[in-house]
Amino acid sequence: MAAKQIAMGIDLGTSNSCVAIVEDGQPKVIANEWGERTHASVVSFLDDGGVLVGNDAKKHIITNPRNTIYSAKRLIGRYFFSEEVKKAQALAGYEIVEGANNAVRIKIREKSYAIPEVSAMILKEMRAIAEAHLGHPVTQAVITVPAFFNDNQRQETKNAGRIAGLEVLRILNEPTAAALAYGFGQNINQKVVIYDLGGGTFDVSILQIGEDVFEVLATNGDTYLGGDDFDDRIVNWLIGIFLEENKIDLRKDRHALAKIKEASERAKIDLADKDRTRIHVPLLHTDKQGFSHDLDVELTRGEFNKMVMDLVQRTFKVCDEALQQARMTPAEVDGVILVGGPTRLPIVRNSVRHYFQREPNIDVDPDLVVALGAAIQADALLDASTSTYLLDVTPQTLRLGTVGEFTEAVIDKNTSIPIDRTRTFVTARDGQDKVKIRIYQGESRRAPECQLLGEFEFGGLRQARRGEVKIEVTFEIDTDGIVNVSARDTETGAKSSTTITLSGGLSEDDIAAAQARTADAEVRSR
Amino acid sequence: MSDYTDPQFWPQLKGLAQSIDGLDYFQILNIGQDATSAQIRDSYYGLARALHPDKFFHIGDEELKASINKVYKRVTESYTILKDETKRIQYLKDINGPERTKKLRYSEGSETEQKEQQKQAAKLAKTPKGEQLYNTALVDLQNNRLDQAFKNLQSACLFEPANADLKKLLQDVDKRRKGG
């Protein structure tokens, strides 16, 4: 018998990424040759044409800000005109430009990169780490995404995998992966809450674990809330102090901003186990007269807690809604699992304990648990004796655009997947040969308040009087949480041609071109 | 429990995919119409263990995979509708009524919903002149004539300065035509 096929589990995070595999029946995170198990999701383009990925690339955020990309996940699957992109444009040291069809591109030295291309470079690095450990090629992977990610964001993450030359076995929700790592092989019957506060996103999922079955009862999230926002609070505080002391606004100095951001992140991590920390940035800014100014202040945990309390409170609003959807109270929860680096902060841990009235589980490392779960799922998919079953849900309501900027729900949020629903459309004009629909995801009946996923055109309808042609459109959400739309004539059964006439994502041609480019790029880890 | 990944069961599974359109949700979950919510969940978990597409992931037979996918999606649908008390009551009426064969798959009554929305949309404007302008704007919107829609809505707002919904729509259209 040939050696057992091995597929990776990859946690592609906003700030850090991590890769794991199952070896001898046990999931384990793979370290790189320097013993690092988590890797900064940073890509730096060097002057000599090489590309650096990971913790070393992170240092280049300060020394080479224009050519170093971080937090790309915040931009994936978004339209150029979205709020998140505007926010990133104001803060990032690299240049964000508009591509065709409202897409987001990052411009590095006259070349422009799609976001999935950047993510693909991180995935390739994770793959290289796994291959170095195993000594043979690995081509299959399960990649995790925030549970609250919409269809566009999932699709583009999958495209990133394909650009990296991977066969993406599954797009898996991060909290579901964490639950899998927690319940794997334990034979428990419990209702558990996964509280997942990552670098850029917050997710909460409530699961019923029944031995080998993991049923997600409800999930909810905020894709605009994460550890980065905690850092930003410290950044703003420091900018305020510097302005008061020196009458200089650092917001205009991108180099200084990058330094402050780094110092703020370090201070936050320090405050996870210390009561106070010194923030010292020498030579932060040189003024017009040539004087250098340092920044040297102390931040106590109490002051920091006050700065971020409202952010922590926001996570519990999200939890309230999820519990309500699952028809549960916090007291009915059997276990709370913390995921993500920011959950190490005492303010987060204490607030979680207070809200759920129980001690959160800290058996599994919050930085590694998602990758471990992804590896378990990857292994289960390849192994014929699969013995874990994930019953996941769709996080946002799928909607169909109707007249006057309204929408109607087709598949409600928190519906188990895979599932499909059909809707019938009737022609409105004699000889009408096509039908156009728009689909959205979101919780508002008003279209502008939802995310537009795309516009579809079903063509080649047979010639008939109005009302005589009925088109049955099927909306499917697959096990990746990705939406597929198809249509057929209800009378003849003939499939209609489907054209996607609007989409922020990459086309098949874009992906092929990116695959070719990425294969040539020289990626180095040091 | 039978292991359905064994090829001897494949013809049976492919057959089930063909005939599943003729089954109601209770038949699919293999439970009585008076099943408790615990029974519904147990049946769903049991079918997940037997028929979850992940279990068939490694199998190369694409026709079998398509069949499994179709059957399993219908299992999920059955569970989704029956675990919701309100929907279950409506569904029981549907399948025990005269139009049973047409109502084996639950529908939200999308037509009534749509009509209601259209009615609501029509009511959005409160004056005859405002409504006329509003309706013209809707036609503009459908044909992607954003500037014209904006002008018509702007005029409608002149007739109904206190209409917040109309104002909101006007702002949305303005955002869209400016590339938002």
XYZ file of C-alpha atoms in Angstrom:
706
model
C 0.000 0.000 0.000
C 1.212 3.482 -0.850
C 2.024 5.873 1.985
C -1.043 7.538 3.421
C -1.998 10.731 1.616
C -1.457 13.803 3.749
C -3.386 17.058 3.483
C -2.653 20.225 5.442
C -4.874 22.327 7.627
C -4.053 26.009 7.187
C -5.233 28.815 9.440
C -4.873 31.847 7.145
C -5.185 34.638 9.684
C -5.328 38.427 9.465
C -2.181 38.821 11.574
C -0.719 35.304 11.786
C -0.988 32.036 9.903
C -0.337 28.491 11.007
C -0.127 25.047 9.378
C -0.902 21.627 10.885
C -1.167 17.994 9.773
C -2.366 14.738 11.293
C 0.500 12.347 11.951
C 0.009 8.941 13.560
C -3.599 9.820 14.271
C -2.716 13.007 16.180
C -3.054 16.587 14.894
C 0.084 18.654 15.274
C 1.230 22.117 14.316
C 4.383 22.169 12.209
C 7.169 24.568 13.127
C 9.501 26.070 10.546
C 13.230 25.420 10.699
C 13.623 28.161 13.331
C 11.074 26.552 15.588
C 8.348 29.164 14.947
C 4.812 27.754 14.925
C 2.923 30.907 13.962
C 3.957 33.090 11.064
C 3.101 36.733 10.459
C 0.701 37.059 7.499
C 3.048 39.584 5.938
C 4.528 39.632 2.443
C 7.479 41.869 1.656
C 8.745 42.526 -1.854
C 12.512 43.001 -1.751
C 14.560 45.327 -3.946
C 16.230 42.405 -5.725
C 12.902 40.947 -6.854
C 12.665 38.295 -4.118
C 9.631 37.910 -1.887
C 9.830 37.444 1.865
C 6.937 35.920 3.841
C 6.372 35.478 7.585
C 7.935 36.810 10.759
C 10.985 38.225 8.996
C 8.810 40.037 6.474
C 7.051 41.698 9.409
C 10.210 43.649 10.285
C 10.010 45.242 6.851
C 6.713 46.971 7.708
C 8.879 49.670 9.273
C 11.947 49.603 7.044
C 10.137 49.106 3.740
C 6.510 50.167 4.296
C 5.593 50.803 0.650
C 6.538 47.296 -0.428
C 5.352 45.282 2.575
C 1.781 44.002 2.724
C 0.087 43.097 6.009
C -3.553 42.421 7.018
C -4.473 41.570 3.406
C -7.270 39.396 4.778
C -9.157 42.549 5.718
C -9.403 43.360 2.011
C -10.155 39.947 0.523
C -13.461 39.633 -1.344
C -14.347 43.291 -0.858
C -15.288 45.907 -3.399
C -12.988 48.876 -3.834
C -15.693 51.284 -2.664
C -16.281 49.489 0.676
C -15.638 51.153 4.034
C -12.983 48.617 4.991
C -10.918 49.433 1.915
C -11.149 53.188 2.611
C -9.995 52.569 6.173
C -7.051 50.472 5.013
C -6.084 53.132 2.489
C -5.785 55.698 5.253
C -3.625 53.480 7.471
C -1.574 51.165 5.267
C 1.929 52.012 4.128
C 1.381 50.213 0.826
C -0.651 51.557 -2.067
C -4.196 50.266 -2.583
C -5.618 50.936 -6.057
C -8.778 50.138 -7.981
C -8.774 47.292 -10.499
C -11.354 46.290 -13.115
C -14.958 45.701 -11.892
C -14.482 47.553 -8.587
C -11.791 45.087 -7.496
C -9.047 45.896 -5.000
C -5.409 45.765 -6.110
C -2.170 46.468 -4.297
C 0.459 48.304 -6.286
C 4.066 47.394 -5.621
C 6.710 48.942 -7.884
C 4.428 49.440 -10.921
C 3.048 45.892 -10.645
C -0.431 45.387 -9.293
C -1.475 42.345 -7.281
C -4.945 41.004 -6.552
C -5.562 40.232 -2.865
C -5.839 36.441 -3.449
C -2.395 36.591 -5.079
C -0.956 38.044 -1.884
C -2.757 35.437 0.237
C -1.428 32.760 -2.125
C 2.132 33.749 -1.225
C 1.360 33.157 2.448
C -0.248 29.812 1.602
C 2.806 28.807 -0.413
C 4.987 29.545 2.589
C 2.756 27.360 4.811
C 2.986 24.634 2.220
C 6.800 24.919 2.127
C 6.914 24.528 5.925
C 4.804 21.365 5.754
C 6.843 19.937 2.887
C 10.140 20.613 4.662
C 8.833 18.662 7.644
C 7.430 15.746 5.633
C 10.124 15.555 2.980
C 7.615 15.190 0.139
C 5.176 17.437 -1.756
C 1.750 18.267 -0.286
C -0.899 19.561 -2.654
C -4.169 19.348 -0.736
C -5.388 21.621 2.019
C -8.293 22.708 4.161
C -8.179 26.490 4.607
C -10.074 28.249 7.382
C -12.031 31.513 7.199
C -13.995 33.547 9.752
C -17.467 32.028 10.130
C -19.042 35.355 9.270
C -17.226 35.604 5.897
C -19.651 36.056 3.017
C -19.639 34.244 -0.320
C -17.242 36.676 -2.041
C -14.699 36.385 0.759
C -14.885 32.566 0.746
C -14.647 32.364 -3.021
C -11.578 34.595 -3.087
C -9.911 32.593 -0.307
C -10.473 29.454 -2.352
C -9.001 31.243 -5.374
C -5.939 32.104 -3.275
C -5.473 28.376 -2.611
C -5.734 27.583 -6.298
C -3.227 30.311 -7.199
C -0.847 28.728 -4.685
C -1.207 25.471 -6.637
C -3.303 23.772 -3.959
C -6.366 21.634 -4.257
C -8.636 23.224 -1.652
C -10.525 20.320 -0.082
C -12.688 22.564 2.051
C -13.197 26.138 3.171
C -13.810 25.611 6.889
C -15.135 28.066 9.454
C -12.549 28.961 12.081
C -14.787 28.439 15.161
C -15.992 25.115 13.765
C -12.379 24.046 13.320
C -11.677 25.026 16.935
C -14.659 22.983 18.153
C -13.375 20.016 16.184
C -9.947 20.288 17.823
C -11.643 20.512 21.228
C -14.106 17.638 20.819
C -12.043 15.326 18.605
C -11.967 11.820 20.005
C -13.542 12.917 23.317
C -16.975 11.340 22.838
C -18.683 14.203 24.641
C -22.254 15.418 24.565
C -22.070 19.148 25.186
C -23.222 22.546 24.088
C -20.117 24.651 23.590
C -19.431 28.259 22.682
C -16.419 29.217 20.594
C -15.371 32.790 21.355
C -12.975 33.683 18.550
C -11.335 37.099 18.714
C -8.707 37.249 15.988
C -6.492 39.976 14.589
C -9.176 41.444 12.359
C -12.456 39.659 13.019
C -14.680 38.444 15.820
C -16.770 35.275 15.518
C -18.908 33.385 17.946
C -20.344 29.939 17.231
C -22.544 27.760 19.387
C -22.254 24.044 18.771
C -23.991 20.926 19.921
C -21.358 18.209 20.055
C -22.925 14.748 20.042
C -19.980 12.340 20.080
C -18.894 12.319 16.423
C -21.427 14.898 15.198
C -20.606 18.617 15.444
C -23.734 20.635 14.762
C -23.435 24.400 14.602
C -26.621 25.781 16.183
C -25.867 29.419 15.466
C -23.024 31.639 14.417
C -22.606 35.384 14.424
C -19.761 37.767 13.906
C -18.314 41.171 13.283
C -15.801 41.333 10.443
C -14.700 44.788 11.582
C -13.605 43.909 15.119
C -10.307 42.354 16.166
C -6.990 42.713 17.983
C -5.907 45.346 15.447
C -8.622 47.621 16.828
C -7.158 47.207 20.313
C -3.762 48.272 18.930
C -5.359 51.264 17.219
C -6.695 52.487 20.569
C -3.158 52.567 21.945
C -1.914 54.189 18.719
C -4.472 56.986 19.038
C -3.600 57.495 22.682
C 0.107 57.772 21.838
C -0.564 60.163 18.969
C -2.542 62.324 21.384
C 0.274 62.401 23.921
C 2.854 63.224 21.257
C 0.687 66.011 19.878
C 0.278 67.533 23.307
C 3.959 67.328 24.198
C 5.479 68.342 20.884
C 2.641 69.981 18.929
C 3.350 67.519 16.098
C 0.699 65.388 14.420
C 2.219 61.998 13.672
C -0.653 61.010 11.412
C 1.168 62.753 8.579
C 4.319 60.691 9.126
C 3.734 57.174 7.797
C 7.095 55.959 8.979
C 6.426 57.097 12.555
C 2.933 55.597 12.379
C 4.345 52.188 11.475
C 6.744 52.397 14.443
C 3.956 53.407 16.829
C 1.743 50.623 15.575
C 4.449 48.062 16.213
C 5.126 49.463 19.702
C 1.393 49.441 20.485
C 1.014 45.817 19.500
C 3.990 44.909 21.674
C 2.537 46.857 24.610
C -0.791 45.043 24.256
C 0.932 41.655 24.298
C 3.020 42.740 27.327
C -0.111 43.676 29.243
C -1.432 40.123 28.899
C 0.858 39.112 31.776
C 2.156 42.386 33.226
C 0.417 45.160 35.150
C 2.282 47.938 33.381
C 4.559 48.355 30.392
C 6.950 51.002 29.108
C 6.463 52.181 25.549
C 9.730 53.624 24.348
C 10.297 54.599 20.715
C 13.559 56.487 20.225
C 13.970 58.861 17.260
C 10.311 58.596 16.428
C 10.070 61.837 14.476
C 12.471 64.419 13.105
C 10.958 67.896 12.860
C 11.657 70.623 10.281
C 14.438 72.084 12.415
C 16.140 68.692 12.426
C 15.365 67.858 16.066
C 14.596 64.251 16.853
C 11.784 63.471 19.247
C 11.483 60.302 21.298
C 8.374 58.799 22.767
C 8.646 57.326 26.222
C 5.530 56.628 28.287
C 4.133 54.031 30.620
C 0.825 52.281 30.081
C -0.906 50.457 32.906
C -3.275 47.581 32.446
C -6.038 49.624 34.080
C -5.668 52.464 31.562
C -5.517 50.005 28.674
C -8.647 48.222 29.906
C -10.521 51.526 29.924
C -9.431 52.216 26.335
C -10.767 48.927 24.976
C -13.742 48.199 27.255
C -16.298 49.220 24.614
C -14.671 46.895 22.064
C -14.926 43.978 24.492
C -18.544 44.869 25.225
C -19.306 44.810 21.512
C -18.337 41.134 21.363
C -21.043 40.306 23.900
C -23.734 41.991 21.829
C -22.720 39.558 19.095
C -22.888 36.679 21.635
C -26.354 37.805 22.805
C -27.704 37.498 19.288
C -26.088 34.107 18.667
C -27.510 32.685 21.908
C -30.925 34.022 21.032
C -30.719 32.360 17.615
C -29.737 29.074 19.266
C -32.563 29.606 21.777
C -30.208 29.343 24.733
C -29.145 31.338 27.763
C -25.485 31.769 28.793
C -26.148 29.425 31.756
C -27.044 26.505 29.461
C -23.569 26.476 27.947
C -21.414 23.497 28.996
C -18.075 24.889 27.857
C -16.471 28.042 26.473
C -13.423 27.777 24.224
C -11.213 30.773 23.559
C -9.611 31.244 20.161
C -7.233 33.953 18.901
C -4.296 35.839 20.420
C -6.333 38.731 21.924
C -8.222 36.240 24.151
C -5.015 36.040 26.222
C -5.768 39.540 27.524
C -7.067 39.470 31.101
C -9.793 41.997 30.269
C -11.158 39.635 27.604
C -10.793 36.514 29.721
C -12.430 38.088 32.781
C -15.292 39.504 30.755
C -15.931 36.124 29.123
C -15.910 34.432 32.542
C -18.366 37.006 33.844
C -20.710 36.787 30.856
C -20.918 32.991 30.701
C -20.562 32.510 34.466
C -17.928 29.851 33.971
C -14.182 29.403 33.614
C -13.224 29.396 29.921
C -11.378 26.340 28.640
C -7.679 26.997 28.013
C -6.476 23.449 27.325
C -5.749 24.188 23.675
C -3.450 27.035 22.650
C -5.726 29.806 21.251
C -3.187 30.553 18.506
C -2.951 26.965 17.238
C -6.394 25.452 17.803
C -7.856 26.519 14.437
C -5.030 24.991 12.385
C -5.295 21.777 14.431
C -9.019 21.529 13.686
C -8.401 22.192 10.002
C -5.844 19.355 9.937
C -8.361 16.987 11.555
C -10.943 17.873 8.907
C -8.386 17.498 6.082
C -7.490 14.058 7.371
C -11.146 13.051 7.765
C -11.910 14.025 4.152
C -9.150 11.839 2.734
C -9.695 8.921 5.050
C -12.413 6.467 4.091
C -13.062 5.681 7.751
C -14.143 9.275 8.447
C -15.714 9.454 11.830
C -16.425 13.128 12.451
C -19.356 14.909 10.852
C -19.534 18.685 10.606
C -23.023 20.115 10.279
C -22.285 23.776 9.669
C -24.563 26.713 8.906
C -24.617 29.715 6.600
C -23.805 32.865 8.618
C -25.785 35.450 6.668
C -29.161 35.454 4.948
C -29.015 34.910 1.191
C -31.274 37.420 -0.562
C -32.702 38.102 -3.954
C -33.018 41.643 -5.269
C -36.610 42.714 -6.041
C -38.188 45.934 -7.240
C -37.361 49.305 -5.735
C -34.080 48.415 -4.035
C -35.742 45.800 -1.845
C -34.650 42.215 -1.273
C -36.351 39.048 -0.142
C -34.826 36.217 1.859
C -34.105 32.972 -0.017
C -32.049 31.108 2.599
C -32.094 32.378 6.187
C -28.934 32.796 8.239
C -28.065 29.896 10.545
C -29.609 27.403 8.106
C -27.748 24.076 7.976
C -25.666 23.505 4.857
C -25.395 22.091 2.223
C -28.867 23.138 1.128
C -30.667 24.475 -1.906
C -33.859 26.455 -2.496
C -35.577 27.235 -5.756
C -37.524 30.235 -6.963
C -39.580 30.498 -10.141
C -39.488 33.498 -12.425
C -41.937 34.201 -15.228
C -41.162 36.221 -18.352
C -42.728 39.687 -18.367
C -42.506 40.476 -22.089
C -43.325 38.621 -25.332
C -40.177 37.073 -26.786
C -38.089 37.845 -23.687
C -34.863 35.867 -24.078
C -33.109 36.501 -20.793
C -33.712 36.996 -17.081
C -31.406 38.967 -14.821
C -31.221 38.626 -11.055
C -29.081 40.128 -8.320
C -28.198 38.278 -5.157
C -27.127 39.687 -1.818
C -26.107 38.578 1.670
C -27.181 40.451 4.772
C -29.978 41.001 7.266
C -31.743 44.035 5.832
C -34.683 44.021 3.455
C -33.150 47.032 1.800
C -30.566 46.168 -0.863
C -28.087 48.999 -0.176
C -27.690 47.736 3.387
C -26.677 44.239 2.205
C -23.532 42.974 0.485
C -24.017 42.515 -3.239
C -22.690 39.078 -4.232
C -23.298 39.304 -7.923
C -25.603 39.709 -10.846
C -26.571 36.720 -12.951
C -28.061 36.612 -16.418
C -29.890 33.534 -17.640
C -29.966 33.572 -21.417
C -31.213 31.554 -24.360
C -34.844 31.385 -23.207
C -37.193 29.931 -25.800
C -39.375 32.322 -27.800
C -42.868 32.564 -26.334
C -45.533 34.987 -25.189
C -45.034 36.694 -21.882
C -45.843 34.555 -18.893
C -45.412 31.353 -20.868
C -41.782 30.716 -19.986
C -41.127 29.762 -16.401
C -37.539 29.731 -15.192
C -36.703 27.802 -12.058
C -33.621 29.228 -10.389
C -31.774 27.094 -7.839
C -29.714 28.767 -5.130
C -27.311 26.315 -3.561
C -25.015 26.859 -0.592
C -22.397 24.121 -0.622
C -20.305 22.631 2.204
C -17.762 25.453 1.751
C -20.508 28.002 2.426
C -20.163 29.118 -1.207
C -23.235 30.111 -3.218
C -23.938 28.479 -6.603
C -26.764 29.639 -8.837
C -28.244 27.732 -11.783
C -31.450 27.955 -13.826
C -33.648 25.776 -16.018
C -36.841 26.040 -18.002
C -39.496 24.315 -15.865
C -41.391 23.018 -18.905
C -38.595 21.731 -21.155
C -36.084 21.086 -18.376
C -33.438 22.798 -20.529
C -30.626 24.409 -18.551
C -30.218 28.107 -19.273
C -26.828 29.575 -19.884
C -25.639 31.507 -16.851
C -23.426 34.562 -17.085
C -22.112 36.379 -14.083
C -22.447 39.978 -15.162
C -21.128 41.569 -11.992
C -18.679 40.245 -9.452
C -15.785 41.622 -7.446
C -13.916 38.320 -7.718
C -11.315 36.893 -10.038
C -12.303 35.257 -13.328
C -10.897 31.891 -14.426
C -8.511 33.758 -16.750
C -7.314 35.956 -13.876
C -6.623 32.862 -11.789
C -4.685 31.115 -14.561
C -2.564 34.234 -15.131
C -1.915 34.594 -11.399
C -0.977 30.917 -11.132
C 1.647 31.405 -13.838
C 3.021 34.555 -12.183
C 3.151 32.994 -8.734
C 4.913 29.881 -9.982
C 7.741 32.141 -11.202
C 8.013 34.287 -8.095
C 10.936 33.465 -5.893
C 9.672 33.111 -2.347
C 12.193 33.088 0.477
C 11.682 32.618 4.133
C 14.934 34.315 5.126
C -25.986 0.652 10.349
C -25.092 -0.061 6.736
C -21.962 1.478 5.318
C -23.289 3.205 2.215
C -19.787 3.853 0.874
C -19.834 0.133 -0.043
C -20.479 -0.069 -3.829
C -23.293 -2.596 -3.327
C -25.498 0.272 -2.061
C -24.704 2.728 -4.860
C -27.529 1.755 -7.246
C -29.944 2.153 -4.341
C -28.577 5.621 -3.490
C -28.718 6.757 -7.116
C -32.303 5.535 -7.240
C -33.143 7.482 -4.086
C -31.829 10.680 -5.675
C -34.214 10.084 -8.597
C -37.261 9.468 -6.447
C -36.682 11.908 -3.576
C -38.825 14.630 -5.198
C -41.837 12.426 -4.444
C -41.151 12.183 -0.695
C -42.246 14.514 2.074
C -39.862 15.636 4.828
C -41.190 13.095 7.327
C -40.607 10.282 4.840
C -37.104 11.572 4.106
C -36.200 11.636 7.805
C -38.071 8.362 8.273
C -40.147 9.641 11.214
C -43.848 9.959 11.983
C -45.728 13.227 11.541
C -46.001 13.412 15.334
C -42.228 13.055 15.936
C -40.749 15.022 18.841
C -37.978 17.534 18.287
C -35.509 15.087 19.858
C -36.567 12.405 17.366
C -36.139 14.850 14.496
C -32.618 15.659 15.614
C -31.683 12.032 16.220
C -32.837 11.113 12.753
C -30.888 14.025 11.252
C -27.704 12.994 13.094
C -28.192 9.368 12.010
C -28.609 10.341 8.356
C -25.606 12.662 8.609
C -23.500 9.741 9.830
C -24.740 7.591 6.929
C -24.974 10.063 4.058
C -22.862 13.151 4.759
C -21.082 14.098 1.493
C -17.753 14.235 3.403
C -18.007 10.483 3.888
C -18.055 10.026 0.111
C -15.388 12.660 -0.540
C -12.681 10.143 -1.500
C -14.909 8.214 -3.928
C -14.289 8.846 -7.636
C -17.803 8.090 -8.966
C -19.090 11.601 -9.828
C -22.628 10.400 -10.488
C -22.793 8.860 -7.037
C -21.418 12.047 -5.477
C -24.044 14.144 -7.267
C -26.751 11.755 -6.026
C -25.481 11.880 -2.448
C -25.288 15.657 -2.602
C -28.892 15.888 -3.808
C -30.202 13.482 -1.185
C -28.232 15.045 1.634
C -29.313 18.587 0.767
C -32.911 17.398 1.021
C -32.148 15.845 4.422
C -30.804 19.214 5.615
C -33.870 20.954 4.218
C -36.216 18.524 5.987
C -34.467 19.117 9.299
C -34.398 22.900 8.830
C -38.141 23.122 8.223
C -39.330 20.520 10.725
C -37.260 21.793 13.666
C -39.034 25.145 13.325
C -42.415 24.761 15.046
C -44.214 27.421 13.024
C -42.990 26.118 9.693
C -43.785 22.560 10.719
C -47.442 23.435 11.435
C -47.773 25.110 8.042
C -46.016 22.192 6.345
C -48.316 19.613 7.965
C -51.300 21.528 6.569
C -49.661 21.644 3.145
C -48.868 17.938 2.827
C -52.153 16.741 4.304
C -54.173 19.043 2.067
C -55.490 18.606 -1.490
C -52.365 20.097 -3.119
C -49.971 17.689 -1.413
C -47.912 16.769 -4.490
C -47.211 20.444 -5.243
C -46.242 21.229 -1.675
C -43.746 18.537 -0.766
C -41.063 21.204 -0.575
C -41.845 23.999 1.834
C -42.055 27.453 0.319
C -42.274 30.720 2.189
C -45.157 31.709 -0.042
C -42.787 33.883 -1.965
C -45.506 35.256 -4.218
C -47.505 36.740 -1.376
C -44.307 38.069 0.112
C -43.404 39.705 -3.173
C -46.836 41.222 -3.602
C -46.705 42.563 -0.099
C -43.361 44.147 -0.823
C -44.642 45.687 -4.001
C -47.613 47.046 -2.094
C -45.289 48.456 0.510
C -43.118 49.935 -2.191
C -46.146 51.577 -3.753
C -47.171 52.963 -0.399
C -43.743 54.495 0.040
C -44.943 57.600 -1.733
C -47.931 59.258 -0.098
C -49.112 61.813 -2.678
C -50.394 61.071 -6.207
C -47.693 63.209 -7.837
C -45.018 61.751 -5.565
C -46.094 58.225 -6.384
C -46.010 58.892 -10.095
C -42.468 60.252 -9.882
C -41.454 57.414 -7.594
C -42.776 54.796 -10.027
C -40.923 56.429 -12.928
C -37.769 56.361 -10.820
C -38.251 52.621 -10.215
C -38.339 51.995 -13.952
C -35.178 54.119 -14.304
C -33.508 52.063 -11.596
C -34.394 48.807 -13.288
C -32.783 50.079 -16.462
C -29.772 51.406 -14.576
C -30.495 55.036 -15.458
C -29.246 56.260 -12.111
C -29.077 59.976 -12.860
C -32.635 60.030 -14.161
C -33.840 58.004 -11.171
C -32.104 60.487 -8.900
C -33.813 63.474 -10.556
C -37.242 61.844 -10.364
C -36.771 60.955 -6.709
C -35.517 64.454 -5.997
C -38.725 65.861 -7.474
C -40.779 63.319 -5.519
C -39.082 64.541 -2.355
C -40.172 68.103 -3.175
C -43.781 66.920 -3.012
C -43.164 64.939 0.154
C -40.460 66.728 2.127
C -41.280 64.809 5.316
C -41.063 61.337 3.749
C -37.979 59.757 5.386
C -38.118 56.522 3.332
C -38.132 58.473 0.112
C -35.222 60.579 1.308
C -33.277 57.462 2.242
C -33.832 55.942 -1.188
C -32.717 59.195 -2.767
C -29.487 59.095 -0.753
C -28.865 55.461 -1.705
C -29.332 56.194 -5.382
C -27.054 59.209 -5.069
C -24.384 57.031 -3.487
C -24.740 54.433 -6.221
C -24.510 56.881 -9.099
C -21.372 58.334 -7.556
C -19.850 54.876 -7.657
C -20.724 53.763 -4.120
